[in-house]
PDB file of C-alpha atoms in Angstrom:
ATOM      1  CA  UNK D 275       0.000   0.000   0.000  1.00  0.00           C
ATOM      2  CA  UNK D 276       1.374   3.416  -0.912  1.00  0.00           C
ATOM      3  CA  UNK D 277       2.121   5.823   1.991  1.00  0.00           C
ATOM      4  CA  UNK D 278      -0.839   8.061   1.086  1.00  0.00           C
ATOM      5  CA  UNK D 279      -3.122   5.040   0.842  1.00  0.00           C
ATOM      6  CA  UNK D 280      -2.663   4.363   4.568  1.00  0.00           C
ATOM      7  CA  UNK D 281      -4.298   7.714   5.281  1.00  0.00           C
ATOM      8  CA  UNK D 282      -7.209   7.087   2.927  1.00  0.00           C
ATOM      9  CA  UNK D 283      -7.827   3.347   3.456  1.00  0.00           C
ATOM     10  CA  UNK D 284     -10.991   2.467   5.320  1.00  0.00           C
ATOM     11  CA  UNK D 285     -12.087  -1.101   6.035  1.00  0.00           C
ATOM     12  CA  UNK D 286     -15.081  -2.485   4.174  1.00  0.00           C
ATOM     13  CA  UNK D 287     -16.547  -3.345   7.589  1.00  0.00           C
ATOM     14  CA  UNK D 288     -15.222  -1.516  10.675  1.00  0.00           C
ATOM     15  CA  UNK D 289     -14.440  -3.673  13.721  1.00  0.00           C
ATOM     16  CA  UNK D 290     -17.065  -3.476  16.483  1.00  0.00           C
ATOM     17  CA  UNK D 291     -16.638  -2.094  19.973  1.00  0.00           C
ATOM     18  CA  UNK D 292     -14.602   0.914  18.962  1.00  0.00           C
ATOM     19  CA  UNK D 293     -11.623  -1.190  17.884  1.00  0.00           C
ATOM     20  CA  UNK D 294      -9.509   0.047  15.000  1.00  0.00           C
ATOM     21  CA  UNK D 295      -8.655  -2.085  11.978  1.00  0.00           C
ATOM     22  CA  UNK D 296      -4.938  -2.398  11.300  1.00  0.00           C
ATOM     23  CA  UNK D 297      -3.922  -0.701   8.057  1.00  0.00           C
ATOM     24  CA  UNK D 298      -2.645  -3.328   5.602  1.00  0.00           C
ATOM     25  CA  UNK D 299       0.893  -2.814   4.373  1.00  0.00           C
ATOM     26  CA  UNK D 300       2.325  -3.833   1.001  1.00  0.00           C
ATOM     27  CA  UNK D 301       1.209  -7.369   0.098  1.00  0.00           C
ATOM     28  CA  UNK D 302      -1.169  -7.580   3.073  1.00  0.00           C
ATOM     29  CA  UNK D 303      -4.933  -7.967   3.383  1.00  0.00           C
ATOM     30  CA  UNK D 304      -7.222  -6.766   6.148  1.00  0.00           C
ATOM     31  CA  UNK D 305      -9.757  -9.258   7.452  1.00  0.00           C
ATOM     32  CA  UNK D 306     -12.086  -6.255   7.674  1.00  0.00           C
ATOM     33  CA  UNK D 307     -12.129  -6.121   3.867  1.00  0.00           C
ATOM     34  CA  UNK D 308     -13.240  -9.764   3.629  1.00  0.00           C
ATOM     35  CA  UNK D 309     -16.936 -10.335   2.828  1.00  0.00           C
ATOM     36  CA  UNK D 310     -19.823 -11.852   4.727  1.00  0.00           C
ATOM     37  CA  UNK D 311     -21.096 -14.292   3.590  1.00  0.00           C
ATOM     38  CA  UNK D 312     -17.601 -15.681   3.067  1.00  0.00           C
ATOM     39  CA  UNK D 313     -15.895 -15.994  -0.314  1.00  0.00           C
ATOM     40  CA  UNK D 314     -14.022 -19.035  -1.621  1.00  0.00           C
ATOM     41  CA  UNK D 315     -10.830 -18.022  -3.421  1.00  0.00           C
ATOM     42  CA  UNK D 316      -8.359 -20.385  -5.157  1.00  0.00           C
ATOM     43  CA  UNK D 317      -4.734 -20.148  -4.049  1.00  0.00           C
ATOM     44  CA  UNK D 318      -1.482 -21.280  -5.646  1.00  0.00           C
ATOM     45  CA  UNK D 319       0.477 -20.737  -2.418  1.00  0.00           C
ATOM     46  CA  UNK D 320       2.539 -23.731  -1.306  1.00  0.00           C
ATOM     47  CA  UNK D 321       0.716 -25.169   1.703  1.00  0.00           C
ATOM     48  CA  UNK D 322       2.300 -27.936   3.806  1.00  0.00           C
ATOM     49  CA  UNK D 323       0.819 -29.497   6.948  1.00  0.00           C
ATOM     50  CA  UNK D 324       2.793 -31.790   9.279  1.00  0.00           C
ATOM     51  CA  UNK D 325       2.018 -33.777  12.394  1.00  0.00           C
ATOM     52  CA  UNK D 326       5.248 -35.029  13.925  1.00  0.00           C
ATOM     53  CA  UNK D 327       7.292 -36.512  11.085  1.00  0.00           C
ATOM     54  CA  UNK D 328       4.261 -37.072   8.859  1.00  0.00           C
ATOM     55  CA  UNK D 329       3.492 -34.772   5.955  1.00  0.00           C
ATOM     56  CA  UNK D 330      -0.296 -34.684   6.253  1.00  0.00           C
ATOM     57  CA  UNK D 331      -0.796 -32.565   3.128  1.00  0.00           C
ATOM     58  CA  UNK D 332       1.280 -30.769   0.502  1.00  0.00           C
ATOM     59  CA  UNK D 333      -0.483 -28.690  -2.140  1.00  0.00           C
ATOM     60  CA  UNK D 334      -0.492 -25.661  -4.385  1.00  0.00           C
ATOM     61  CA  UNK D 335      -4.236 -26.094  -5.010  1.00  0.00           C
ATOM     62  CA  UNK D 336      -5.759 -24.838  -1.763  1.00  0.00           C
ATOM     63  CA  UNK D 337      -8.927 -22.824  -1.440  1.00  0.00           C
ATOM     64  CA  UNK D 338      -8.988 -19.880   0.948  1.00  0.00           C
ATOM     65  CA  UNK D 339     -12.286 -19.095   2.667  1.00  0.00           C
ATOM     66  CA  UNK D 340     -12.333 -15.382   3.466  1.00  0.00           C
ATOM     67  CA  UNK D 341     -14.848 -14.059   5.991  1.00  0.00           C
ATOM     68  CA  UNK D 342     -15.081 -10.715   7.752  1.00  0.00           C
ATOM     69  CA  UNK D 343     -13.018 -10.618  10.977  1.00  0.00           C
ATOM     70  CA  UNK D 344     -11.416 -14.069  10.445  1.00  0.00           C
ATOM     71  CA  UNK D 345      -7.976 -14.984   9.171  1.00  0.00           C
ATOM     72  CA  UNK D 346      -8.334 -17.189   6.066  1.00  0.00           C
ATOM     73  CA  UNK D 347      -9.249 -20.837   6.497  1.00  0.00           C
ATOM     74  CA  UNK D 348      -7.384 -23.028   4.034  1.00  0.00           C
ATOM     75  CA  UNK D 349      -9.231 -25.970   2.459  1.00  0.00           C
ATOM     76  CA  UNK D 350      -6.893 -28.540   0.930  1.00  0.00           C
ATOM     77  CA  UNK D 351      -7.807 -31.037  -1.812  1.00  0.00           C
ATOM     78  CA  UNK D 352      -8.321 -34.518  -0.380  1.00  0.00           C
ATOM     79  CA  UNK D 353      -6.244 -35.764  -3.325  1.00  0.00           C
ATOM     80  CA  UNK D 354      -3.243 -33.905  -1.816  1.00  0.00           C
ATOM     81  CA  UNK D 355      -3.668 -35.396   1.682  1.00  0.00           C
ATOM     82  CA  UNK D 356      -1.445 -38.341   2.618  1.00  0.00           C
ATOM     83  CA  UNK D 357      -3.307 -41.651   2.692  1.00  0.00           C
ATOM     84  CA  UNK D 358      -4.137 -42.626   6.286  1.00  0.00           C
ATOM     85  CA  UNK D 359      -3.518 -39.136   7.712  1.00  0.00           C
ATOM     86  CA  UNK D 360      -7.232 -38.551   8.324  1.00  0.00           C
ATOM     87  CA  UNK D 361      -9.551 -40.850  10.276  1.00  0.00           C
ATOM     88  CA  UNK D 362     -13.249 -39.860  10.168  1.00  0.00           C
ATOM     89  CA  UNK D 363     -14.927 -39.355  13.541  1.00  0.00           C
ATOM     90  CA  UNK D 364     -18.355 -41.014  13.292  1.00  0.00           C
ATOM     91  CA  UNK D 365     -21.205 -38.729  14.343  1.00  0.00           C
ATOM     92  CA  UNK D 366     -19.019 -35.632  14.834  1.00  0.00           C
ATOM     93  CA  UNK D 367     -20.779 -32.817  12.986  1.00  0.00           C
ATOM     94  CA  UNK D 368     -21.402 -29.103  13.096  1.00  0.00           C
ATOM     95  CA  UNK D 369     -23.446 -26.708  10.993  1.00  0.00           C
ATOM     96  CA  UNK D 370     -22.368 -23.499   9.285  1.00  0.00           C
ATOM     97  CA  UNK D 371     -25.116 -21.122   8.204  1.00  0.00           C
ATOM     98  CA  UNK D 372     -23.278 -20.591   4.909  1.00  0.00           C
ATOM     99  CA  UNK D 373     -21.421 -23.797   4.064  1.00  0.00           C
ATOM    100  CA  UNK D 374     -23.784 -26.412   5.509  1.00  0.00           C
ATOM    101  CA  UNK D 375     -23.121 -29.541   7.584  1.00  0.00           C
ATOM    102  CA  UNK D 376     -19.487 -30.409   8.344  1.00  0.00           C
ATOM    103  CA  UNK D 377     -18.008 -33.753   9.303  1.00  0.00           C
ATOM    104  CA  UNK D 378     -14.801 -34.156  11.341  1.00  0.00           C
ATOM    105  CA  UNK D 379     -11.689 -36.317  11.247  1.00  0.00           C
ATOM    106  CA  UNK D 380      -8.765 -36.989  13.531  1.00  0.00           C
ATOM    107  CA  UNK D 381      -5.378 -36.075  12.059  1.00  0.00           C
ATOM    108  CA  UNK D 382      -2.892 -38.944  12.414  1.00  0.00           C
ATOM    109  CA  UNK D 383       0.895 -38.947  12.176  1.00  0.00           C
ATOM    110  CA  UNK D 384       3.997 -40.398  13.814  1.00  0.00           C
ATOM    111  CA  UNK D 385       6.726 -38.992  16.011  1.00  0.00           C
ATOM    112  CA  UNK D 386      10.483 -39.439  15.491  1.00  0.00           C
ATOM    113  CA  UNK D 387      10.309 -42.846  17.243  1.00  0.00           C
ATOM    114  CA  UNK D 388       7.501 -44.052  14.989  1.00  0.00           C
ATOM    115  CA  UNK D 389       4.826 -43.708  17.690  1.00  0.00           C
ATOM    116  CA  UNK D 390       1.338 -42.728  16.638  1.00  0.00           C
ATOM    117  CA  UNK D 391       0.315 -39.103  17.135  1.00  0.00           C
ATOM    118  CA  UNK D 392      -3.297 -37.921  16.947  1.00  0.00           C
ATOM    119  CA  UNK D 393      -4.763 -34.435  16.737  1.00  0.00           C
ATOM    120  CA  UNK D 394      -8.382 -35.230  17.722  1.00  0.00           C
ATOM    121  CA  UNK D 395     -10.978 -33.645  15.442  1.00  0.00           C
ATOM    122  CA  UNK D 396      -8.204 -31.626  13.845  1.00  0.00           C
ATOM    123  CA  UNK D 397      -9.822 -31.617  10.408  1.00  0.00           C
ATOM    124  CA  UNK D 398     -13.253 -30.950   8.973  1.00  0.00           C
ATOM    125  CA  UNK D 399     -14.941 -30.776   5.621  1.00  0.00           C
ATOM    126  CA  UNK D 400     -18.233 -30.361   3.841  1.00  0.00           C
ATOM    127  CA  UNK D 401     -18.948 -33.523   1.819  1.00  0.00           C
ATOM    128  CA  UNK D 402     -22.168 -31.929   0.507  1.00  0.00           C
ATOM    129  CA  UNK D 403     -21.673 -28.160   0.850  1.00  0.00           C
ATOM    130  CA  UNK D 404     -24.514 -25.680   0.552  1.00  0.00           C
ATOM    131  CA  UNK D 405     -25.203 -23.909  -2.731  1.00  0.00           C
ATOM    132  CA  UNK D 406     -22.501 -21.400  -3.507  1.00  0.00           C
ATOM    133  CA  UNK D 407     -19.852 -23.434  -1.672  1.00  0.00           C
ATOM    134  CA  UNK D 408     -19.730 -26.484  -3.951  1.00  0.00           C
ATOM    135  CA  UNK D 409     -15.996 -25.891  -4.519  1.00  0.00           C
ATOM    136  CA  UNK D 410     -15.367 -27.088  -0.939  1.00  0.00           C
ATOM    137  CA  UNK D 411     -16.484 -30.651  -1.760  1.00  0.00           C
ATOM    138  CA  UNK D 412     -13.486 -33.019  -1.829  1.00  0.00           C
ATOM    139  CA  UNK D 413     -11.505 -30.582   0.355  1.00  0.00           C
ATOM    140  CA  UNK D 414     -10.573 -30.595   4.022  1.00  0.00           C
ATOM    141  CA  UNK D 415      -9.684 -27.804   6.440  1.00  0.00           C
ATOM    142  CA  UNK D 416      -7.274 -28.330   9.322  1.00  0.00           C
ATOM    143  CA  UNK D 417      -6.997 -26.526  12.637  1.00  0.00           C
ATOM    144  CA  UNK D 418      -3.414 -25.248  12.770  1.00  0.00           C
ATOM    145  CA  UNK D 419      -3.222 -25.659  16.562  1.00  0.00           C
ATOM    146  CA  UNK D 420      -1.309 -28.858  17.311  1.00  0.00           C
ATOM    147  CA  UNK D 421      -0.017 -29.116  13.737  1.00  0.00           C
ATOM    148  CA  UNK D 422       2.809 -27.426  11.865  1.00  0.00           C
ATOM    149  CA  UNK D 423       1.261 -25.600   8.921  1.00  0.00           C
ATOM    150  CA  UNK D 424       3.190 -23.445   6.494  1.00  0.00           C
ATOM    151  CA  UNK D 425       2.135 -21.165   3.656  1.00  0.00           C
ATOM    152  CA  UNK D 426       4.932 -20.413   1.192  1.00  0.00           C
ATOM    153  CA  UNK D 427       7.384 -21.428   3.934  1.00  0.00           C
ATOM    154  CA  UNK D 428       5.911 -19.178   6.640  1.00  0.00           C
ATOM    155  CA  UNK D 429       4.746 -20.974   9.784  1.00  0.00           C
ATOM    156  CA  UNK D 430       1.068 -20.350  10.464  1.00  0.00           C
ATOM    157  CA  UNK D 431      -0.243 -19.106  13.809  1.00  0.00           C
ATOM    158  CA  UNK D 432      -3.623 -20.467  14.912  1.00  0.00           C
ATOM    159  CA  UNK D 433      -6.586 -18.130  15.214  1.00  0.00           C
ATOM    160  CA  UNK D 434      -7.455 -17.652  18.867  1.00  0.00           C
ATOM    161  CA  UNK D 435     -10.493 -19.421  20.269  1.00  0.00           C
ATOM    162  CA  UNK D 436     -11.283 -23.095  20.537  1.00  0.00           C
ATOM    163  CA  UNK D 437     -13.767 -23.067  17.659  1.00  0.00           C
ATOM    164  CA  UNK D 438     -12.066 -21.137  14.879  1.00  0.00           C
ATOM    165  CA  UNK D 439      -9.781 -22.591  12.216  1.00  0.00           C
ATOM    166  CA  UNK D 440      -8.236 -19.485  10.673  1.00  0.00           C
ATOM    167  CA  UNK D 441      -4.604 -19.418   9.616  1.00  0.00           C
ATOM    168  CA  UNK D 442      -2.717 -16.290  10.712  1.00  0.00           C
ATOM    169  CA  UNK D 443       0.250 -15.274   8.582  1.00  0.00           C
ATOM    170  CA  UNK D 444       2.035 -11.989   7.999  1.00  0.00           C
ATOM    171  CA  UNK D 445      -0.182 -11.592   4.921  1.00  0.00           C
ATOM    172  CA  UNK D 446      -3.260 -10.667   6.997  1.00  0.00           C
ATOM    173  CA  UNK D 447      -3.934  -7.995   9.591  1.00  0.00           C
ATOM    174  CA  UNK D 448      -6.728  -7.711  12.165  1.00  0.00           C
ATOM    175  CA  UNK D 449      -7.849  -7.457  14.825  1.00  0.00           C
ATOM    176  CA  UNK D 450      -9.120 -11.029  14.541  1.00  0.00           C
ATOM    177  CA  UNK D 451     -12.240 -12.668  15.920  1.00  0.00           C
ATOM    178  CA  UNK D 452     -11.571 -15.425  18.438  1.00  0.00           C
ATOM    179  CA  UNK D 453      -9.807 -13.663  21.284  1.00  0.00           C
ATOM    180  CA  UNK D 454     -11.344 -12.525  24.553  1.00  0.00           C
ATOM    181  CA  UNK D 455     -14.315 -10.212  24.041  1.00  0.00           C
ATOM    182  CA  UNK D 456     -14.806 -11.010  20.343  1.00  0.00           C
ATOM    183  CA  UNK D 457     -17.371 -13.826  20.426  1.00  0.00           C
ATOM    184  CA  UNK D 458     -20.229 -11.563  19.320  1.00  0.00           C
ATOM    185  CA  UNK D 459     -18.422 -10.186  16.271  1.00  0.00           C
TER     186      UNK D 459
END
């Protein structure tokens, strides 16, 4: 963003509660410019997810779901997920008003001694997404907490909150939903 642009930039949606949106710098996006309902945007970024010594996924065909106040959630093609790295959790479901009914899976890997590691319910997907979100079929999202996720080599920070699956990188600025006092955003 050009120096003068910082003075003239205004977020598409201002943060609630008198908070101020961070001004995006060069190559950055503000989560306050993301839409609601969320948008699904293809990405060619190199996304790698690891659990212990296991590469859970490696892709350049991710989808980014962009929603006001949230860091992007990355959905990875199931075809780019290592066989056996996801174990469906029978009966575990949730509902998104936009995307529909989600199912969950445990993320499975091994440590340096070959012992099994599990990130319970660390992944979710929409096998039959709602209209407008059909692109998410055959994709899976992963909570970055408890995993090592990178985007173009940058290690991802998990979005705060025990419910949210956003991926925080230097590419996005907030403030972000998920922390204390933001539940109603």
